[in-house]
Every structure is written in C-alpha cells, then in structure tokens.
Short mmCIF file of C-alpha atoms in Angstrom, two decimals:
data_model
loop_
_atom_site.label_atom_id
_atom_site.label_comp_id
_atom_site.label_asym_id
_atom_site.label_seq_id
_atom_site.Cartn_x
_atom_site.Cartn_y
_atom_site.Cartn_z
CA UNK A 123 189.45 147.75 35.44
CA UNK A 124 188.86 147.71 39.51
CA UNK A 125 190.98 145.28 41.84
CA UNK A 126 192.99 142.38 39.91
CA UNK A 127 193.25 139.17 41.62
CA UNK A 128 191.40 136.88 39.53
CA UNK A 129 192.46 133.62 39.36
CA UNK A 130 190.67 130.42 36.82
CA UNK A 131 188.65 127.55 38.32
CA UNK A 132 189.24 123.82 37.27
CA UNK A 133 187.46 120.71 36.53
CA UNK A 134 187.76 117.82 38.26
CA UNK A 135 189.45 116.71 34.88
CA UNK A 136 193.14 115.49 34.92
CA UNK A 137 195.44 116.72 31.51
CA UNK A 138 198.57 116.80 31.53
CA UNK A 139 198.55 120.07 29.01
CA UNK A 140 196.18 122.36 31.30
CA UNK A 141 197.70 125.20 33.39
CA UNK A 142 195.59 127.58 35.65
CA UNK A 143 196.10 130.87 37.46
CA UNK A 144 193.82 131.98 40.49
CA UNK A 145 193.24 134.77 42.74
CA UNK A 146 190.86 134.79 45.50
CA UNK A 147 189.69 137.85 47.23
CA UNK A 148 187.89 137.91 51.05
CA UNK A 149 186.23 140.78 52.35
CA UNK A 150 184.46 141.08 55.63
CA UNK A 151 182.14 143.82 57.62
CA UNK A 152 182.35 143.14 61.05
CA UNK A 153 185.19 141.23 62.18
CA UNK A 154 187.23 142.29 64.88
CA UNK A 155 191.07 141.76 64.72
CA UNK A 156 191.38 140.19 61.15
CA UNK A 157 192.32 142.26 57.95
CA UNK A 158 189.27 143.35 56.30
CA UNK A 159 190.32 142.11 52.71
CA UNK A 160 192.42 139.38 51.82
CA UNK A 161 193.27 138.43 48.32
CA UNK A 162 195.47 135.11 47.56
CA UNK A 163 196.87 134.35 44.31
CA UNK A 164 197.84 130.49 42.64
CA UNK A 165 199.10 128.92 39.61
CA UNK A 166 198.44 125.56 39.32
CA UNK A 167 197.22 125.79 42.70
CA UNK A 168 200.78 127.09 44.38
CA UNK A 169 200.51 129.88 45.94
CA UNK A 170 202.52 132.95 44.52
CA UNK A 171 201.22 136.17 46.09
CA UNK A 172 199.67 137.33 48.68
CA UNK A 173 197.84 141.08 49.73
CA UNK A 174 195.75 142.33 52.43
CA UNK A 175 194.35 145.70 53.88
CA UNK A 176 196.60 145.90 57.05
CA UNK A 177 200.25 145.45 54.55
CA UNK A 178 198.50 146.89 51.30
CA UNK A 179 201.30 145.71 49.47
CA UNK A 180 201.30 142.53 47.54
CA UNK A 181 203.72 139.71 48.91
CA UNK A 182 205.51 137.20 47.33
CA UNK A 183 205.15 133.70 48.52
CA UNK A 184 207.68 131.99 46.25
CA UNK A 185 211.50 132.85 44.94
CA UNK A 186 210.45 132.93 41.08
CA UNK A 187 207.77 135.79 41.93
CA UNK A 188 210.22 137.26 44.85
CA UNK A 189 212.83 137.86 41.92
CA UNK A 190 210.12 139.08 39.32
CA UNK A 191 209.17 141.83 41.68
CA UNK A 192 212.41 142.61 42.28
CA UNK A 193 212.98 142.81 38.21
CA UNK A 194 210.57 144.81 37.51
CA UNK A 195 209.33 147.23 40.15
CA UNK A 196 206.70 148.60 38.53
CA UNK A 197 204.46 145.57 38.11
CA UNK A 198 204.88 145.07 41.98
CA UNK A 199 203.58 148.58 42.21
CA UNK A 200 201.02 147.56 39.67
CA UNK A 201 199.93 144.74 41.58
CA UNK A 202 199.53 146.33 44.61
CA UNK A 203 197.87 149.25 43.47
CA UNK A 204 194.88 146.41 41.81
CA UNK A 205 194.85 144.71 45.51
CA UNK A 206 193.98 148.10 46.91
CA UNK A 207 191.19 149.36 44.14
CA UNK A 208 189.71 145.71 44.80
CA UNK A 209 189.30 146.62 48.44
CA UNK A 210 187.82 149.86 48.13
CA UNK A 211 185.05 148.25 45.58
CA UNK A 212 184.51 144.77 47.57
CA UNK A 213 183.89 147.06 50.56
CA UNK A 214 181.42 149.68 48.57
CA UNK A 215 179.91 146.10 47.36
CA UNK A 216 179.17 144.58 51.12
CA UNK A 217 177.73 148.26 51.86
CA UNK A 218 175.29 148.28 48.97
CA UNK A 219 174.05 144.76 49.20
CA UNK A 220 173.20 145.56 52.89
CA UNK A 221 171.12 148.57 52.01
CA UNK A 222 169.64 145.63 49.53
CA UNK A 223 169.01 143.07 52.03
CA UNK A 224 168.26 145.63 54.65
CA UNK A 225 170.87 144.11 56.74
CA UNK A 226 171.90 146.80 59.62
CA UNK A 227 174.83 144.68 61.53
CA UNK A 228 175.89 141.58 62.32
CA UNK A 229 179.14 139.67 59.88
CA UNK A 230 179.08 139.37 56.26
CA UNK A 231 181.41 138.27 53.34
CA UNK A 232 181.54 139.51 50.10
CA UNK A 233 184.21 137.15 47.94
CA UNK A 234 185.30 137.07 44.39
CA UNK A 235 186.89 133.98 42.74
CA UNK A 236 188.68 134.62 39.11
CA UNK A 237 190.14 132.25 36.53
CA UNK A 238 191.88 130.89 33.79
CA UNK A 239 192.79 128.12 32.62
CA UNK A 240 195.34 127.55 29.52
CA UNK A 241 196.30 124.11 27.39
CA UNK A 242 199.38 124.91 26.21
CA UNK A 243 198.77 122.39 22.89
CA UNK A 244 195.29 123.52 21.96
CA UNK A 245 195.87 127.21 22.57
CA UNK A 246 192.47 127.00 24.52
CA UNK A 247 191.61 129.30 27.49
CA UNK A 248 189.02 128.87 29.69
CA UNK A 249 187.96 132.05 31.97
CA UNK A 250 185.76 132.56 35.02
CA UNK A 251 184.46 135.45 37.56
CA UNK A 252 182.10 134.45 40.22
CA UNK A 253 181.15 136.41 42.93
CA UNK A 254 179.98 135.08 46.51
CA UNK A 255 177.50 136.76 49.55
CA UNK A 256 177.84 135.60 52.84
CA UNK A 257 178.40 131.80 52.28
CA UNK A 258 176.08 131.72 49.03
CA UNK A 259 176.49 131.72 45.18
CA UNK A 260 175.47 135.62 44.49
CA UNK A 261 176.67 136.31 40.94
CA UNK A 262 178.54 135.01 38.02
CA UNK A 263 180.18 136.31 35.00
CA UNK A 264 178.57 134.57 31.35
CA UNK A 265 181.60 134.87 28.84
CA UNK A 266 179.64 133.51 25.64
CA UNK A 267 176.35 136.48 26.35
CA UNK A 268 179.02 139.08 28.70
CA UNK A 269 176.06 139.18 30.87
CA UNK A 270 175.57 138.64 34.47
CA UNK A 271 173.87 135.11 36.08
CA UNK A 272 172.19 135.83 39.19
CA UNK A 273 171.33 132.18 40.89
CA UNK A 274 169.31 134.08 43.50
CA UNK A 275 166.56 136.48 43.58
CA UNK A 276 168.28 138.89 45.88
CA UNK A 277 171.07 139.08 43.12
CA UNK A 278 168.57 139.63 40.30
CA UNK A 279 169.07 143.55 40.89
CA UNK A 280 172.50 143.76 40.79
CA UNK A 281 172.04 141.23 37.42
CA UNK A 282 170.40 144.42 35.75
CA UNK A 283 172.52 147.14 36.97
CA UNK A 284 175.92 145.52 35.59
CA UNK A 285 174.06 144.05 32.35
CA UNK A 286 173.49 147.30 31.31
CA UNK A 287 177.33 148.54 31.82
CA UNK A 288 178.75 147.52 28.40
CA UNK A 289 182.08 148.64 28.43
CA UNK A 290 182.78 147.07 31.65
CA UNK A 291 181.62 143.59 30.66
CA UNK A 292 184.06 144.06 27.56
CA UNK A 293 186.84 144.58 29.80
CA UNK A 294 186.08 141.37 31.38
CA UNK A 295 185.88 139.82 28.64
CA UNK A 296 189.33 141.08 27.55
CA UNK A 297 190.74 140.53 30.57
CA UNK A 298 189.57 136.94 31.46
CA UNK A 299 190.67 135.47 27.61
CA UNK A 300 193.85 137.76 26.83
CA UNK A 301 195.63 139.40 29.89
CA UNK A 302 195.19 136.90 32.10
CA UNK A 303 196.21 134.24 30.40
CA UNK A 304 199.39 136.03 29.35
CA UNK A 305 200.19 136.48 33.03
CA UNK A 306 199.96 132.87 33.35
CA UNK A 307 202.35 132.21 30.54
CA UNK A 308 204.38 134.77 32.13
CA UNK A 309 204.48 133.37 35.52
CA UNK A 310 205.13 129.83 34.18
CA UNK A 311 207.91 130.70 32.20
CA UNK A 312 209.43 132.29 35.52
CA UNK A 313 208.82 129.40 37.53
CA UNK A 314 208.80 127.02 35.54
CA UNK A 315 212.22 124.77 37.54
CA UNK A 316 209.51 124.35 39.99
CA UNK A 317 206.04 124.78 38.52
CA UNK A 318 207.07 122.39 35.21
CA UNK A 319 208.40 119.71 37.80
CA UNK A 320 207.03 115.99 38.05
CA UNK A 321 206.95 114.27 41.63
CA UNK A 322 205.68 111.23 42.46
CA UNK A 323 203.82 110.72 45.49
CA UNK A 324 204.30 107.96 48.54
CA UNK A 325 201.12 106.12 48.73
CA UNK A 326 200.11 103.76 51.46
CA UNK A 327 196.96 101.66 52.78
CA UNK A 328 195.14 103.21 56.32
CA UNK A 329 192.98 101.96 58.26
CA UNK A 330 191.58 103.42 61.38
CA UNK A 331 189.87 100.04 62.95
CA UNK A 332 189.48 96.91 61.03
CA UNK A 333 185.74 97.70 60.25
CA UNK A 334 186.81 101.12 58.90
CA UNK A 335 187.17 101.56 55.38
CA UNK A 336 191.02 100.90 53.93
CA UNK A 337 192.56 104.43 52.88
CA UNK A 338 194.87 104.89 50.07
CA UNK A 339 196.54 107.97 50.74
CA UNK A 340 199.17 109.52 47.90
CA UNK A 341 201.62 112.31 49.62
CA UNK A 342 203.90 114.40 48.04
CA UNK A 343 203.18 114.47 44.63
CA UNK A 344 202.84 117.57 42.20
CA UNK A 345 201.84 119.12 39.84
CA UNK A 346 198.14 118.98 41.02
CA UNK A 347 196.72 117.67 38.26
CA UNK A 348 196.12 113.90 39.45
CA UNK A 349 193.24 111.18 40.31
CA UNK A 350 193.15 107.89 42.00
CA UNK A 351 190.84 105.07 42.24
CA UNK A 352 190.33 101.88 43.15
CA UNK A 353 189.49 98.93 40.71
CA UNK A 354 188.62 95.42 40.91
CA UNK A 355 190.12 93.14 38.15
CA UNK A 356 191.12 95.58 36.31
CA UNK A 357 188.03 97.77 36.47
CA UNK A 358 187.26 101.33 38.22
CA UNK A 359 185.00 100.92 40.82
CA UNK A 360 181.98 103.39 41.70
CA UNK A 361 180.49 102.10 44.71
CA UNK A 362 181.52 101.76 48.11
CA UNK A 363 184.50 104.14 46.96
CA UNK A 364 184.68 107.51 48.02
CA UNK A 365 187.28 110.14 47.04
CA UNK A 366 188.91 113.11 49.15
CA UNK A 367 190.05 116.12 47.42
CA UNK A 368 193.51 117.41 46.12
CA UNK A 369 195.43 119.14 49.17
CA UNK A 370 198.28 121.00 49.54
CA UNK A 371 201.00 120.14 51.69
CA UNK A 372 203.18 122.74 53.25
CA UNK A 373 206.41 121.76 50.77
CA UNK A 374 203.94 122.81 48.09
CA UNK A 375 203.46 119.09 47.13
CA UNK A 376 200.02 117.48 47.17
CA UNK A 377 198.15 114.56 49.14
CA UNK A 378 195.01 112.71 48.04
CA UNK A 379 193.24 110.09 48.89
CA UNK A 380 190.67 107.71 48.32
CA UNK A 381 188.24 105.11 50.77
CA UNK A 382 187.35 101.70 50.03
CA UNK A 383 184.66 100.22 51.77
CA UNK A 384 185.15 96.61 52.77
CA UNK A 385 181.88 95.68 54.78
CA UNK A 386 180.98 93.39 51.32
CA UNK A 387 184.14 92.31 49.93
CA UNK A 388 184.94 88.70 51.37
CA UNK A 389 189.10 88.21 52.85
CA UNK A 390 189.57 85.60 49.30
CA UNK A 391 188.69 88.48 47.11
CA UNK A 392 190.97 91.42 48.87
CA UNK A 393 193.79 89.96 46.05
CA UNK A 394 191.55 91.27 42.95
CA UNK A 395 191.06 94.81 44.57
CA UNK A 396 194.24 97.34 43.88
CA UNK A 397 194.51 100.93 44.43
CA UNK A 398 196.03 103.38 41.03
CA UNK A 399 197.47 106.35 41.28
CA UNK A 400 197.77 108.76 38.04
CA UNK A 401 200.10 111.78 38.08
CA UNK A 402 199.97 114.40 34.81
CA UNK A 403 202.95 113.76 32.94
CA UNK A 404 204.41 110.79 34.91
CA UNK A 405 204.53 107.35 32.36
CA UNK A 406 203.60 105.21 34.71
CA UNK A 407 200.75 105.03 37.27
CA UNK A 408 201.50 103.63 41.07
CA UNK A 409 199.50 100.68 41.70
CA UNK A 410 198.98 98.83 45.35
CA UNK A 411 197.58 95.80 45.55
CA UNK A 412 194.61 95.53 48.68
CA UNK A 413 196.88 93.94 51.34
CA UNK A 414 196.47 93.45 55.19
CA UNK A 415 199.88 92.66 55.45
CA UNK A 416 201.08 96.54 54.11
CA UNK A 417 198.16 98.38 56.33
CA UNK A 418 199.16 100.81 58.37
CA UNK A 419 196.86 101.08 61.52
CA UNK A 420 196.47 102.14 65.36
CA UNK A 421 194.38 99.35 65.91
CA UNK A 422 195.84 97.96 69.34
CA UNK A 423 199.17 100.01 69.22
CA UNK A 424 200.87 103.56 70.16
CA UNK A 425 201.75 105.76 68.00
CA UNK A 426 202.44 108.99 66.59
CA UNK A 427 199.62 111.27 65.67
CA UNK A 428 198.91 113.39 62.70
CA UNK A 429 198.19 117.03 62.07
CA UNK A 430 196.14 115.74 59.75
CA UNK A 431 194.50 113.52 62.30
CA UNK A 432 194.08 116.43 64.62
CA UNK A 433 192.50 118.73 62.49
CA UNK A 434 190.06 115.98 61.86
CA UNK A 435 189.02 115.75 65.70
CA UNK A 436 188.37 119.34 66.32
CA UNK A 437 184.83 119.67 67.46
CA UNK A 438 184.83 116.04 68.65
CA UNK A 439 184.47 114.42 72.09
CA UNK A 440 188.50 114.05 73.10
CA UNK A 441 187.74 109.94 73.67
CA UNK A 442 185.89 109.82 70.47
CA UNK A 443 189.10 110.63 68.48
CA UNK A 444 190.63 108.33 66.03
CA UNK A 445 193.59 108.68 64.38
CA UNK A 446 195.94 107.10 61.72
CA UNK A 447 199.54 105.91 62.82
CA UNK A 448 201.98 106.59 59.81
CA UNK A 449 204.63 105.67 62.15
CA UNK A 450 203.63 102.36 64.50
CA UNK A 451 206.13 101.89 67.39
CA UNK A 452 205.86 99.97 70.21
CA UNK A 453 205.20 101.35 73.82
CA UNK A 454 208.82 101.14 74.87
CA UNK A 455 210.27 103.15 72.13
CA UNK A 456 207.20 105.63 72.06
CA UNK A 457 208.85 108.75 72.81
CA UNK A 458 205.73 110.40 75.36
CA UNK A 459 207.18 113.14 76.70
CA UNK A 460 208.06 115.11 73.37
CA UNK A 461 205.12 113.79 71.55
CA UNK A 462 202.45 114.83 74.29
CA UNK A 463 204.36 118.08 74.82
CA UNK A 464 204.11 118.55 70.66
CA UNK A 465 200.04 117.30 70.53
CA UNK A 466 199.53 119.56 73.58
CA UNK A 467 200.86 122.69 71.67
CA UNK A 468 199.22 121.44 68.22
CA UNK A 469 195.81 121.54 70.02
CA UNK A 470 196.21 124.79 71.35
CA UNK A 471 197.14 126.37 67.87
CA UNK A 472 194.08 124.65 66.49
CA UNK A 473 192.22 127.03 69.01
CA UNK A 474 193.55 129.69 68.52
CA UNK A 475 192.59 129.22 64.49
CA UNK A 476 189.33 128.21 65.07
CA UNK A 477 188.43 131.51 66.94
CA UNK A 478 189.00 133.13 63.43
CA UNK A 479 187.39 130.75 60.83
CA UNK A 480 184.67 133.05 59.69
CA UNK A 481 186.01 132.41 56.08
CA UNK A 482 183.46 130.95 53.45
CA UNK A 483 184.66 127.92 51.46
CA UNK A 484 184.10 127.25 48.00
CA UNK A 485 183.37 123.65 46.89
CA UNK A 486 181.91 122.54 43.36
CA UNK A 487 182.45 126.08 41.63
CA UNK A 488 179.94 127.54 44.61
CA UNK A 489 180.23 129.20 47.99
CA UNK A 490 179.35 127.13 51.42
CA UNK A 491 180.16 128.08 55.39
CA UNK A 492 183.57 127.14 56.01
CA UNK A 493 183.61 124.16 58.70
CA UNK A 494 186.14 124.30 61.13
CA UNK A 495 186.50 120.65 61.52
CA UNK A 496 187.75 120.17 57.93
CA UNK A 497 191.39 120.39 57.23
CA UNK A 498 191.58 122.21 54.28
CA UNK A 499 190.28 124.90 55.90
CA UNK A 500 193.42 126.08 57.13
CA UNK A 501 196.01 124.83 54.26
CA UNK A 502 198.10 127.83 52.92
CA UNK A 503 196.63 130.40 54.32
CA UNK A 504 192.64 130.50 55.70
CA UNK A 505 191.42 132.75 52.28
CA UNK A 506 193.05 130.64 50.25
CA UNK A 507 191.34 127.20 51.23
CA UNK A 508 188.47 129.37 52.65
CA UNK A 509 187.57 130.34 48.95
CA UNK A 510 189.24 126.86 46.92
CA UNK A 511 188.16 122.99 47.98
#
C-alpha cells in the first residue's frame, strides 16, 4: 500500500481504556524554502516520529522509538521507505487535482490524516483516513461500505475513480483495523514507562482584568485523555462556560483550560461555583473552589509574561496586548533587563514562524486555514498542530 503515516482521530470523549496512534502528512506546491512533504507521527498524541522530503529518512522524536529503530533496522528502513512512496503519491495527487480544478499556480495543500484508536478492555478499534485540499474537507475513507465520501462536488470525481479500485479499498480496510492497530500495541508496549504514566496537572484561577472571565488553567498533566468543567452546586454548567482544547506542552505533558463568565454571577454566590479537573486513570478529580483571594492576575501589577501570552498577541496592536502573570512580583524585584531582553527575542522568533504558517489546521475531524494568532499552531512541530486541534 502507498506512503504509511496514518495515524487515528479521537472524540472529544475521555476513557481511561482508549489508546490512539496518528500520522499526519503535509504536502505543498509552491512554497519556497520549506520541505515539500512533511509527515508527523503520535500515540496518544506524543509525538514519536518524524519524516520529510529534504532528510527522507524517518526520525525519532522519543528514546523508546530511538531504541526500536536501533533494534530492528529494517523497520526504520521500512518506515522510511512508506514516508517516501507517500510523497511521490501526495505530490502526483496536488498535480491531478490542479488539472481538475484548472488551477495553473499559485500555493496549495494536499494533507492526509490517518487513525486508530484501540480500548484495550473491549478489544474495539476504531479507524479513520481523511484526506484534505487546500484548507477544505476533500475526501474521506467509509470503513462499514469501503467506499469513498466526497463532501464536495469537486471531489465527487475522484469519489468514482477510487470506488471502483477494489483491492485498494481492501487494503485499507486491512490496514486501518489490523496493522495499524498492532503497531499501536507495539509502540505502547515499548513505551509504555512513559506512555502508561499518570500525572497530575497544576491548576490555577486567571484572570486578565476583573471584568474578564476567571480561567482555570490545568498544566502538566498526561496522558491526554482529560476534561474539565465548571459546576455550580454540584452541577456542570453549560452556559457562560467555554472550553479550550487539549495542548501539548514541550515536556510532552498537557495544559487545558476552561472560561467562566462572571458578568451574571453576584460576589455572595462565587462560594457555590468550583472548577473539576478529571485525569484518565487518576482516582481522584482536582477541584478549586471560585476564589478572588487564589486569582492570579496583572491587573495593576508587573510581571512576567507568557509564551503562551505572546503567541496570543501576534497580529494585535502592541498596546492592545493582555497578558496573564503566573508569576506576580512587585516593581522592585521585577528583573527588566533579562525579561525585556527574553520578550524581545521571543517576538522576533514569533516572526520569523509566522513567515512560514501556510499549514492547514484540522479542527472537528475537518480541515480549516491555519491562523497564525492561535497557539497551537506552532506546538510540536507546525504539521503536527497544523493538521491536529
């Protein structure tokens, strides 16, 4: 079967049984000084491997799959020889569908997402190919029918063509419910001191201004598989709450969080509000009560900024920037000279990014424009989060 990274797609549903491996492939047509294909691979949304058309060889990005290759050189080779078949047929892709579309220059991205998921107490697995045209949904693989969904009209063509190839649909099949899935046994069993782990998170209260809503934000927790919420009296609430996705921190931990909006709750009532955090596996969930006295806020003070923080003011006017303090000191102790000297070199990083995010994102099991002003578009690596949140 052509190219192998294929990685399985998750619900938004926490179990703390389910296991997933990912790969996500990028390939562009005219971009100038960035590798024309770019294929990430996860497990339980870590980040393992790692290929792309200027190496051609498949990279390990932790010590469990560092050692595997070096156990057995002939799956690296294996590997590597799938990451370079996938770019030679993404690339034949991108030049058909412009014939198609009658497109005669100009950028375009072809990506693939694959998937599977595996409880390891059911025995159930879950698998998933979708394919993705310059920001859009183009195609997507049916496992009960092996046939071919085209959510657009310009994919209705393609629909037919690979329909009518059988045998290759089999192989899907086969490889989506059996191979895959053994990988991710495989992989789990290797790295499983750090993949089986259980860490619980720190989780505070933000706030940017006092009108703003009050953040709880969970840091450093993993595996993945966790939700938060806010409830009052004892119940989960639905409105004025909004929820930020699952990211990864650069530890391979994970940070979450989760806005409360206070413009209707009166200052007697802040006592019945609380904030629960529930980690996969863990016995206990982390609960904060709704407290002015534990907010952490810039509100009047100096402080130290965030990455985080600055990744959320790119594309804004400099004096309309606000960030969160994790760290509130006063103006004596502020240390300006290394922390200006540190934002400073920060910001110009953040330029030097944004030149390249050309990268389309994938958010609710679909394709959109990457925007540059969201953070997750540069966790990892910029194919990775490009293709994921």
């Amino acid at each position: 079967m052509k190219g192998i990274m294929l990685l399985p797609l998750f619900c938004h549903v926490v179990s703390p049984v389910k296991h997933s491996l990912k790969i996500f492939a990028t390939t562009s047509s005219g971009v100038k000084n960035f590798p024309d294909y770019v294929g990430v691979g996860l497990v339980d949304e870590v980040q393992w491997g790692y290929c792309d058309s200027i190496s051609k060889t498949v990279e390990a990005k932790q010590d469990w799959s560092q050692k595997m290759f070096e156990d057995d050189p002939q799956y690296l080779e294996w590997c590597t020889q799938q990451c370079v078949l996938d770019q030679y047929d993404h690339k034949a892709h991108i030049d058909i569908l412009k014939q198609q579309l009658n497109q005669t220059e100009g950028v375009h991205i072809f990506q693939m997402m694959n998937s599977c998921e595996w409880d390891d107490e059911t025995g159930e697995v879950n698998g998933f190919v979708q394919f993705g045209y310059d920001g859009e949904d183009f195609i997507a693989f049916d496992l009960k029918t092996l046939t071919w969904i085209a959510p657009k009209p310009q994919a209705v063509i393609t629909k037919h063509k690979w329909d009518r190839d059988r045998a290759h649909n089999e192989r899907w099949n086969y490889f989506l419910t059996q191979q895959f899935p053994e990988f991710l046994k495989k992989y789990l069993d290797l790295g499983k001191s750090s993949l089986l782990r259980t860490e619980l998170p720190s989780v505070s209260l933000l706030q940017k201004t006092p009108s703003s809503p009050v953040s709880c934000h969970a840091t450093g927790f993993y595996p993945y598989r966790a939700m938060m919420f806010w409830r009052k009296d004892g119940e989960e609430l639905h409105e004025d709450v909004e929820h930020g996705e699952i990211l990864p921190n650069h530890d391979g931990s994970f940070q979450m969080s989760v806005d409360l909006n206070l413009s209707s709750v009166k200052p007697e009532d802040w006592r019945r509000y609380e904030c629960v955090f529930h980690l996969s596996g863990a016995k206990n969930d982390i609960i904060t009560k709704l407290d002015k006295k534990v907010i952490r806020t810039n509100w009047g003070k100096t402080g130290i900024l965030t990455l985080q923080c600055l990744f959320n003011c790119i594309g804004m006017p400099f004096m309309h920037c606000e960030c969160f303090v994790l760290v509130p000191v006063s103006p004596s102790e502020f240390p300006a000279g290394p922390v200006i000297g540190g934002v400073v070199g920060l910001l110009l990083l953040l330029a030097v990014c944004i030149t390249g995010v050309f990268i389309w994102r994938r958010r609710d099991n679909g394709f959109r424009p990457a925007n540059s002003s969201d953070p997750s578009s540069f966790e990892i690596s910029e194919v990775r989060d490009a293709a994921l949140n």
